[in-house]
Every structure is written in C-alpha cells, then in structure tokens.
Amino acid sequence: MNVPIQVSLLRDRLWQAVLEGDEFSAAAVVHGALAEGVDEETVLLDVIARIQEKVGVEWAANRISVAQEHAATAINERVVAALAHRQDGGPRRPGHRGRVTVGCVDGEWHAFPARLVAEILRLRGWQVDYLGAQTPTPHLVAHLHHTNPRAVLLSGSIPTHLPTAHAAITACQAVGVPVLAGGRAFGPQGRYAFALGANRWAADARGAAAALEADLPHPDPAAARQIVDDLPHLADQEYTLVVQSRGTLVKQTLHDLEDRFPALREYSDEQRERTAEDIAHIVDFLATALYVDDAEVFTGFLLWTAEILEARRVPALSLVSAMDALSDRLRDFPRTRKLLREGATALLERAHSPAHGPGPDLHV
C-alpha cells in the first residue's frame, strides 16, 4: 500500500464528510482506513488532526461559517472517541509506562489537541487521566495529590492564557510533579513554556510521547518560586495595571475611535458590540505581551486579526486607529506604549507590502 497517497485520499474524504456535517460518513472513513491497514496513530495525527487544522484555516479565511466550524470540530471529536472505544480494535495495551495527567489551562476551551495527545499516549502504553478543557488549577493540583502521576501535560492554544498557565506550572511543580507544556499558546519552539518555567515543551503529540519516554526531571517541592523570579520585568506593574483597567480601556477606546475612525458612527448596535469585543481582545493580547515581555505575542495577534477582518471586508487599518487611541490612554506606561508602536508599525508595513496592498475598501 502506498501510504502517503492513501493518507492524502483519506484527508480528502474526511474533509468532505465534515464539511457536509456527516458524522457517520466521517466515522466510516477512519474505520475503513484502519481496516485497510493504516495504523491508528497515523489516522489520528496525519488525517484527523490535519483536517482539524484545515477547519481553522477555512474559518479564518471566511470560507466556512462559525456553525460549520463548530460542527466539524464536534464530528472530529466524536470520531476520535469512536476510535478509542471501537470493539474490533483488539485489546488495548495496559498503561505499563506509568500514569500521566493531560489537561488544558484554565480558561482554554480548545481541548482537541489535548485529546489527541491523550489518545497517542494511551496507544504508546501510558495510563492517561484526561481532564479535558479549562481545568481550574486548584482542582488540577488536588487531582495530582490523589493520583501521583509521572507528569502533567498542559495544553494551551490561546496566548492570553499564558499567565494562568504560569500559575498552573508553578503549582504543579510545587507538589513535585513535572510539567510538559504544549500548544500554540507557548510560542515558536516553546519559548514561553521555558520562560514560564515548564520542565519540557513539545511541538506535537509525537514530541510529547518522546519527551515522556526520555523521562522528565522531577522538581523539588521545597524550591518554591514566585512569578517575578521567572519574569522580573513584571516588577514595573504595567501588566497588573493594564489588566485592572481593562473594562475602562475598552469603553474609552471605543469612544475615541468615533473620532479617529468616523465610519464607526454608522455602525449598528451589533457591529459596535463586535468592535468592542475586538478591542477587548487587543487589550488582552497587549497585557499578555507585557506579561512575557515579547512584542511578537501582540504583533502576531494583530496581523492575524488583520487577515480575519479583511476576509470579512472590514478595513484592517482601523486597527492602527485603535493602537493610537490606546496609546493616548496609556501615556504613563512606557513598555506598553512601545508595544503599541510596534503593533502599529507591523500593521502599516503589512498594508504597504505587495502581497497586502490596502485595496479600494481600506479607507480609515
């Protein structure tokens, strides 16, 4: 069997099934693949996971609706569950390697990557306690006391959850359990995972399995540390003050934008509500960039948001006006204003690049 060609065909078939919202056809695709000799790990990671990535790409490009995106994700989740509990898959290997806990950072609803990791680890012989989405840190720690796992695998997809992830990492280590972090929230090559003190980072499920097999160093519970020990720049209090003033900043920025972006005055109530949500996301990512002291968290979000807005024919350069309005409100925050300048510069450079010219509908 030519596996690369087979996998490509499987992706096409599964994509068509999830796009049509056909759960039964989707399940038939993956069960048929197993019957033809494709191994379960390949089906999970090289077929289902790749289709889930495509779901996100197609939503961002406005080629599928939010409802279709939710339906596709739900189908993929149910297909994974069906694979895990199928009756004809033969006996499952016991967790002879040891026990681990897999869960998401508190507030993180994107549980699909963590679920895939849990299934791959089970296939590789681990006993897995899968805790699902947004596990509150106190409950996570209580679970560790009860089960004494070899490690915690902590998943995060959205960078704004990094401060919460930091608290979870230090809390797990304080009870002697090492933390393996994974997910896009932790940045390129896991830079934020290491900045927050995680014991290891993995790019994907196979990497997580390899890290566990190589063993993780167990932290000393007596070596407790404070947040500022990992992130000394937080001593300037800018992160704390921006977070505390979040609601006021959103309201003030929305008001200021009426002068800077006159088209806003003609927005419907629903459009204004969506704009307020966008501003809130901007403030959240700004605060996160302050937390980790890395402009890329903020500029990356702005450039991604620009793509989302333009796909929906909303002028992306309106984001620059939001940067200016926020900067005026945060005059006494030098690190914050520097991030806002870098964000505005990144947006302007994008607008003037050959691939992203402003076009006829981008008038601020």
XYZ file of C-alpha atoms in Angstrom:
364
model
C 0.000 0.000 0.000
C 1.286 3.446 -0.886
C 0.693 5.073 2.493
C 1.374 8.748 1.522
C -1.185 8.547 -1.297
C -3.630 6.704 0.944
C -3.327 9.337 3.654
C -3.926 12.128 1.148
C -7.067 10.408 -0.106
C -8.260 9.865 3.456
C -7.879 13.567 4.192
C -9.923 14.468 1.141
C -12.688 12.061 2.110
C -12.759 13.137 5.744
C -12.773 16.810 4.785
C -15.767 16.303 2.530
C -17.609 14.446 5.301
C -17.014 17.078 7.998
C -17.765 19.913 5.566
C -21.155 18.333 4.920
C -21.717 17.744 8.626
C -21.940 13.997 8.016
C -20.707 12.325 11.185
C -21.462 8.796 10.005
C -19.525 9.194 6.778
C -16.615 10.677 8.721
C -16.568 7.685 11.064
C -16.779 5.326 8.078
C -13.724 6.982 6.524
C -11.485 6.419 9.536
C -12.793 2.945 10.340
C -12.277 1.991 6.709
C -8.703 3.292 6.882
C -7.971 1.058 9.879
C -9.499 -1.907 8.083
C -7.177 -1.232 5.126
C -4.135 -1.349 7.395
C -3.445 2.292 8.202
C -2.254 2.417 11.814
C -4.297 4.306 14.407
C -1.597 6.869 15.190
C -1.391 7.837 11.530
C -5.160 8.188 11.344
C -5.232 10.388 14.449
C -2.307 12.667 13.659
C -1.854 12.636 9.888
C -5.521 12.565 8.931
C -7.885 13.799 11.677
C -5.500 16.378 13.174
C -4.666 17.771 9.741
C -8.341 18.127 8.899
C -8.933 19.945 12.182
C -6.155 22.369 11.257
C -7.842 22.924 7.909
C -11.108 23.703 9.676
C -9.382 26.605 11.448
C -7.757 27.867 8.257
C -11.005 27.791 6.318
C -12.884 29.616 9.086
C -10.200 32.309 9.270
C -10.445 32.818 5.508
C -14.241 33.145 5.820
C -14.798 30.156 3.571
C -16.814 28.295 6.209
C -19.152 29.678 8.857
C -18.793 29.547 12.625
C -21.569 26.954 12.679
C -19.708 24.784 10.170
C -16.509 25.164 12.157
C -18.243 24.051 15.352
C -19.964 21.149 13.614
C -16.713 19.964 12.027
C -14.886 20.101 15.361
C -17.676 18.184 17.097
C -17.566 15.499 14.398
C -13.803 15.144 14.696
C -14.104 14.831 18.476
C -16.744 12.105 18.174
C -14.710 10.236 15.573
C -11.700 10.218 17.899
C -13.916 8.870 20.690
C -15.279 6.205 18.355
C -11.746 5.089 17.523
C -10.800 4.879 21.181
C -13.786 2.682 22.037
C -14.184 0.561 18.930
C -14.914 -3.101 19.583
C -12.807 -4.547 16.775
C -9.562 -2.831 17.637
C -8.154 -5.683 19.692
C -7.091 -5.469 23.316
C -5.744 -2.098 24.429
C -2.289 -2.187 25.920
C -2.233 -1.538 29.680
C -0.565 1.589 30.990
C 2.726 -0.136 31.657
C 4.815 3.015 31.217
C 3.191 4.839 34.126
C 0.428 7.335 34.815
C 0.202 10.872 33.428
C -2.337 13.685 33.504
C -3.373 15.562 30.362
C -5.468 18.722 30.541
C -5.947 22.269 29.328
C -5.024 25.513 31.010
C -7.889 27.078 32.957
C -9.946 29.149 30.512
C -8.767 27.163 27.482
C -11.721 25.699 25.588
C -9.714 24.300 22.669
C -9.399 20.782 24.036
C -8.982 18.864 20.764
C -5.143 18.983 20.715
C -5.009 17.713 24.300
C -7.425 14.915 23.437
C -5.173 13.796 20.581
C -2.161 13.799 22.894
C -4.072 11.683 25.415
C -5.005 9.116 22.752
C -1.462 8.881 21.386
C -0.047 8.355 24.868
C -2.577 5.592 25.513
C -1.511 3.921 22.277
C 2.084 4.143 23.453
C 1.345 2.400 26.744
C 0.630 5.199 29.213
C -2.232 5.304 31.698
C -3.782 8.690 30.961
C -6.077 10.819 33.089
C -7.593 13.158 30.515
C -9.148 16.185 32.226
C -10.433 17.993 29.148
C -10.932 21.718 28.669
C -10.227 24.554 31.130
C -9.146 22.695 34.245
C -9.044 25.076 37.254
C -5.574 24.965 38.775
C -6.718 24.141 42.365
C -8.664 21.146 41.051
C -5.715 20.071 38.909
C -3.432 20.120 41.947
C -5.983 18.189 44.009
C -6.054 15.561 41.268
C -2.259 15.300 41.367
C -2.319 14.688 45.108
C -4.825 11.891 44.544
C -3.129 10.168 41.576
C 0.610 10.986 41.891
C 1.297 10.950 38.119
C 4.697 10.889 36.470
C 3.964 14.218 34.759
C 1.332 16.783 33.804
C 0.883 17.599 30.127
C -0.576 21.099 29.967
C -2.150 22.280 26.717
C -2.829 25.865 25.644
C -3.868 27.269 22.274
C -4.581 30.928 23.081
C -1.641 33.066 24.319
C -3.877 35.171 26.572
C -3.996 32.163 28.905
C -0.225 32.257 29.492
C -0.480 33.995 32.886
C -2.878 31.289 34.038
C -0.585 28.640 32.569
C 2.278 30.105 34.576
C 0.306 29.729 37.793
C -0.549 26.122 36.888
C 3.065 25.260 36.083
C 4.394 26.584 39.372
C 1.529 24.963 41.346
C 2.176 21.521 39.816
C 5.893 21.779 40.404
C 5.277 22.872 43.998
C 3.817 19.404 44.658
C 6.713 17.678 42.912
C 5.123 16.928 39.526
C 6.990 17.995 36.361
C 5.134 19.862 33.614
C 5.339 19.219 29.885
C 3.755 22.155 28.028
C 2.370 22.084 24.511
C 0.166 24.018 22.139
C 0.415 27.191 20.081
C -0.017 29.426 23.122
C 3.525 28.610 24.207
C 5.062 30.223 21.136
C 7.613 29.242 18.491
C 9.873 26.457 19.770
C 8.121 26.705 23.128
C 9.802 29.974 24.060
C 7.074 30.948 26.539
C 6.906 27.470 28.051
C 10.542 27.791 29.040
C 10.136 31.416 30.135
C 7.342 30.300 32.475
C 9.462 27.532 33.958
C 7.969 24.414 32.332
C 10.220 21.362 32.581
C 9.792 20.469 28.919
C 7.923 21.580 25.814
C 6.643 19.512 22.905
C 5.533 20.709 19.478
C 3.021 17.911 18.941
C 1.707 14.593 20.260
C 4.647 12.579 18.954
C 7.031 15.052 20.563
C 5.152 14.774 23.852
C 5.435 10.989 23.783
C 9.161 11.231 23.043
C 9.694 13.682 25.912
C 7.949 11.373 28.347
C 9.933 8.374 27.149
C 13.143 10.335 27.740
C 11.882 10.990 31.291
C 11.320 14.363 32.932
C 13.269 15.779 35.867
C 11.142 15.888 39.000
C 11.058 19.343 40.602
C 11.907 19.851 44.244
C 8.727 20.950 46.075
C 10.879 22.824 48.572
C 12.279 25.047 45.815
C 9.195 27.254 45.613
C 9.458 30.336 43.434
C 7.454 33.487 42.807
C 6.200 34.779 39.467
C 8.744 37.610 39.444
C 11.523 35.040 39.841
C 10.710 33.845 36.302
C 9.610 37.223 34.930
C 11.433 40.047 36.744
C 10.090 42.684 34.322
C 6.668 42.341 35.990
C 8.021 44.417 38.855
C 7.095 47.562 36.887
C 3.389 46.711 37.472
C 2.370 47.665 33.931
C 0.821 44.270 33.289
C -1.200 44.398 36.505
C -2.443 47.933 35.901
C -3.470 47.235 32.291
C -5.408 44.140 33.374
C -7.125 46.011 36.188
C -8.204 48.831 33.841
C -9.324 46.515 31.010
C -13.035 47.415 31.120
C -12.374 51.144 31.214
C -9.828 50.918 28.405
C -12.284 49.105 26.142
C -15.036 51.686 26.724
C -12.698 54.658 26.302
C -11.089 53.269 23.163
C -14.459 52.560 21.576
C -15.475 56.169 22.293
C -12.199 57.590 20.958
C -12.468 55.558 17.757
C -15.559 57.502 16.709
C -13.281 60.485 16.057
C -10.361 58.519 14.644
C -12.473 56.160 12.527
C -15.669 58.064 11.567
C -17.260 55.059 9.874
C -17.829 53.670 13.365
C -20.574 56.243 13.925
C -22.711 54.485 11.327
C -22.280 51.050 12.860
C -25.312 49.120 14.068
C -25.543 48.042 17.708
C -24.372 44.578 16.712
C -21.381 45.968 14.802
C -20.436 48.151 17.771
C -20.655 45.132 20.036
C -18.333 43.162 17.745
C -15.944 46.139 17.660
C -15.913 46.298 21.461
C -15.078 42.595 21.529
C -12.202 43.162 19.111
C -10.846 45.966 21.304
C -11.114 43.707 24.356
C -9.069 41.058 22.533
C -6.477 43.693 21.647
C -6.171 44.720 25.303
C -5.919 41.070 26.375
C -3.097 40.334 23.934
C -1.391 43.594 24.867
C -1.467 42.527 28.511
C -0.106 39.091 27.637
C 2.765 40.630 25.682
C 3.536 42.701 28.763
C 3.464 39.559 30.885
C 6.017 37.659 28.805
C 7.813 40.831 27.659
C 7.647 39.826 23.998
C 6.159 42.039 21.276
C 5.618 39.068 18.969
C 2.623 37.944 21.040
C 0.952 41.260 20.282
C 2.071 41.869 16.705
C 1.302 38.284 15.724
C -2.241 38.637 17.013
C -2.722 41.967 15.209
C -1.517 40.584 11.881
C -3.752 37.529 12.261
C -6.691 39.781 13.133
C -5.984 41.913 10.057
C -6.287 38.789 7.907
C -9.571 37.873 9.603
C -11.012 41.364 9.149
C -10.047 41.669 5.502
C -11.531 38.253 4.738
C -14.798 39.746 6.031
C -14.257 43.019 4.133
C -13.620 45.081 7.249
C -10.806 47.651 6.900
C -7.836 46.195 8.751
C -6.124 49.573 9.039
C -8.789 50.558 11.553
C -6.631 48.583 13.982
C -3.981 51.289 13.722
C -6.510 53.822 14.977
C -7.150 51.554 17.946
C -3.399 51.458 18.660
C -3.290 55.264 18.667
C -6.308 55.562 20.935
C -4.891 53.083 23.433
C -1.517 54.782 23.375
C -3.110 58.101 24.323
C -4.856 56.439 27.251
C -1.657 54.753 28.454
C 0.775 57.660 28.360
C 2.432 56.708 31.654
C 3.230 53.139 30.622
C 6.494 53.153 28.619
C 6.693 49.410 27.997
C 3.046 49.322 26.941
C 3.382 52.270 24.571
C 6.426 50.639 22.976
C 4.342 47.528 22.269
C 1.569 49.645 20.767
C 4.045 51.410 18.484
C 5.449 48.089 17.331
C 1.942 46.826 16.691
C 1.005 49.863 14.605
C 4.260 49.619 12.648
C 3.652 45.952 11.857
C 0.149 46.733 10.570
C 1.344 49.619 8.407
C 4.197 47.568 6.948
C 1.748 44.806 6.127
C -0.655 47.264 4.464
C 2.093 48.587 2.218
C 3.598 45.228 1.300
C 2.975 43.995 -2.288
C 1.006 40.993 -1.061
C -1.291 43.032 1.194
C -1.901 46.336 -0.537
C -4.643 48.409 1.059
C -7.003 47.999 -1.878
C -10.085 50.075 -2.614
C -12.048 49.208 0.528
C -9.414 50.035 3.143
C -10.029 53.685 3.906
C -9.671 54.776 7.513
